[in-house]
């Protein structure tokens, strides 16, 4: 598709890069911390905090065409840092996000149900990336200076831990 999304404050603008026209504006209630689009370009995930309570973090799944939130994911902690998350699975059926409580949260994309909380890191988990090249694997990095490669089996076991000193 030809869409990109960008944000300023609490507004997310979706732009058609060919026509250079804004397709839709998605208005969050709190300040947006980061966003990502689904592979099919139909959805935007927006991470924000409640404008009245910075400790209440949430991730909203926006349908770009209808400009409506279709699902919200809560439970992770985000007070100080920008956290990145990922759509997960072959059909992007999962939402994965790191947290300031040193954990990784996994939700069902469609129902919003929290499926698992993985606690293998020893500091804030900043980023999650689903592998597009290696089926059933995802990666996490954290302030404990490690990168972990996870195998997606019923136990979500860490397959490899790589120490990193950046």
Tab-separated table of C-alpha atoms in Angstrom, residues 61-159:
chain	number	residue	atom	x	y	z
A	61	UNK	CA	-5.458	-0.648	17.568
A	62	UNK	CA	-6.953	1.818	15.082
A	63	UNK	CA	-8.787	0.894	11.898
A	64	UNK	CA	-7.477	3.506	9.451
A	65	UNK	CA	-10.512	3.506	7.156
A	66	UNK	CA	-13.131	3.939	9.894
A	67	UNK	CA	-10.860	6.021	12.185
A	68	UNK	CA	-12.085	3.943	15.137
A	69	UNK	CA	-10.261	2.085	17.897
A	70	UNK	CA	-11.097	-1.589	17.392
A	71	UNK	CA	-9.130	-2.993	20.352
A	72	UNK	CA	-7.186	-1.787	23.388
A	73	UNK	CA	-4.360	-3.631	25.149
A	74	UNK	CA	-3.500	-2.849	28.776
A	75	UNK	CA	-1.441	-4.307	31.608
A	76	UNK	CA	2.102	-3.282	30.739
A	77	UNK	CA	3.864	-0.456	32.564
A	78	UNK	CA	5.111	2.630	30.747
A	79	UNK	CA	5.811	5.693	32.827
A	80	UNK	CA	9.232	7.020	31.746
A	81	UNK	CA	10.374	5.365	28.532
A	82	UNK	CA	9.275	4.937	24.938
A	83	UNK	CA	8.495	1.272	24.387
A	84	UNK	CA	8.239	-0.371	20.983
A	85	UNK	CA	6.003	-3.305	20.257
A	86	UNK	CA	5.168	-5.606	17.397
A	87	UNK	CA	2.416	-7.366	15.593
A	88	UNK	CA	3.267	-11.047	15.928
A	89	UNK	CA	2.527	-14.280	14.125
A	90	UNK	CA	2.188	-15.123	10.458
A	91	UNK	CA	-1.190	-13.361	10.266
A	92	UNK	CA	-0.354	-10.708	12.890
A	93	UNK	CA	-2.760	-12.308	15.377
A	94	UNK	CA	-0.720	-11.212	18.405
A	95	UNK	CA	0.427	-7.940	19.922
A	96	UNK	CA	3.724	-8.072	21.837
A	97	UNK	CA	5.103	-5.264	23.988
A	98	UNK	CA	7.904	-4.733	26.462
A	99	UNK	CA	7.345	-3.113	29.825
A	100	UNK	CA	9.088	-1.193	32.598
A	101	UNK	CA	8.424	-4.136	34.939
A	102	UNK	CA	11.074	-6.114	32.984
A	103	UNK	CA	8.462	-8.267	31.224
A	104	UNK	CA	7.051	-8.929	27.773
A	105	UNK	CA	3.273	-8.860	27.390
A	106	UNK	CA	1.480	-10.876	24.702
A	107	UNK	CA	-2.166	-10.211	23.797
A	108	UNK	CA	-4.584	-11.755	21.336
A	109	UNK	CA	-4.933	-9.063	18.678
A	110	UNK	CA	-8.640	-9.639	18.098
A	111	UNK	CA	-10.020	-10.275	21.596
A	112	UNK	CA	-7.560	-8.103	23.553
A	113	UNK	CA	-7.053	-10.974	26.008
A	114	UNK	CA	-3.683	-10.970	27.770
A	115	UNK	CA	-2.228	-14.371	26.849
A	116	UNK	CA	1.126	-14.369	28.604
A	117	UNK	CA	3.640	-12.298	30.561
A	118	UNK	CA	7.250	-13.373	30.044
A	119	UNK	CA	9.771	-12.418	32.747
A	120	UNK	CA	13.276	-13.293	31.586
A	121	UNK	CA	14.859	-9.839	31.410
A	122	UNK	CA	16.258	-8.029	34.446
A	123	UNK	CA	15.441	-4.440	33.395
A	124	UNK	CA	13.006	-2.468	31.207
A	125	UNK	CA	12.196	-4.244	27.929
A	126	UNK	CA	12.393	-1.486	25.305
A	127	UNK	CA	11.770	-3.196	22.000
A	128	UNK	CA	10.158	-6.269	20.478
A	129	UNK	CA	10.565	-7.428	16.881
A	130	UNK	CA	8.811	-10.361	15.237
A	131	UNK	CA	11.033	-12.221	12.790
A	132	UNK	CA	9.795	-12.085	9.216
A	133	UNK	CA	12.592	-14.406	8.055
A	134	UNK	CA	12.656	-17.059	10.775
A	135	UNK	CA	9.149	-18.449	11.391
A	136	UNK	CA	7.935	-18.536	14.993
A	137	UNK	CA	10.690	-16.417	16.506
A	138	UNK	CA	10.740	-12.961	18.029
A	139	UNK	CA	13.422	-10.789	19.571
A	140	UNK	CA	13.503	-8.576	22.648
A	141	UNK	CA	16.068	-6.105	23.917
A	142	UNK	CA	16.236	-4.515	27.321
A	143	UNK	CA	18.167	-2.160	29.553
A	144	UNK	CA	19.806	-5.234	31.124
A	145	UNK	CA	22.049	-5.062	28.017
A	146	UNK	CA	20.787	-8.296	26.495
A	147	UNK	CA	18.989	-9.287	23.347
A	148	UNK	CA	16.875	-12.414	23.658
A	149	UNK	CA	15.671	-14.612	20.830
A	150	UNK	CA	12.420	-16.364	21.695
A	151	UNK	CA	10.975	-19.501	20.146
A	152	UNK	CA	7.222	-19.461	19.878
A	153	UNK	CA	6.174	-22.769	21.335
A	154	UNK	CA	3.684	-23.435	24.078
A	155	UNK	CA	6.270	-22.455	26.724
A	156	UNK	CA	7.721	-19.363	24.988
A	157	UNK	CA	11.231	-20.403	25.966
A	158	UNK	CA	14.262	-18.185	25.382
A	159	UNK	CA	16.382	-19.862	22.728
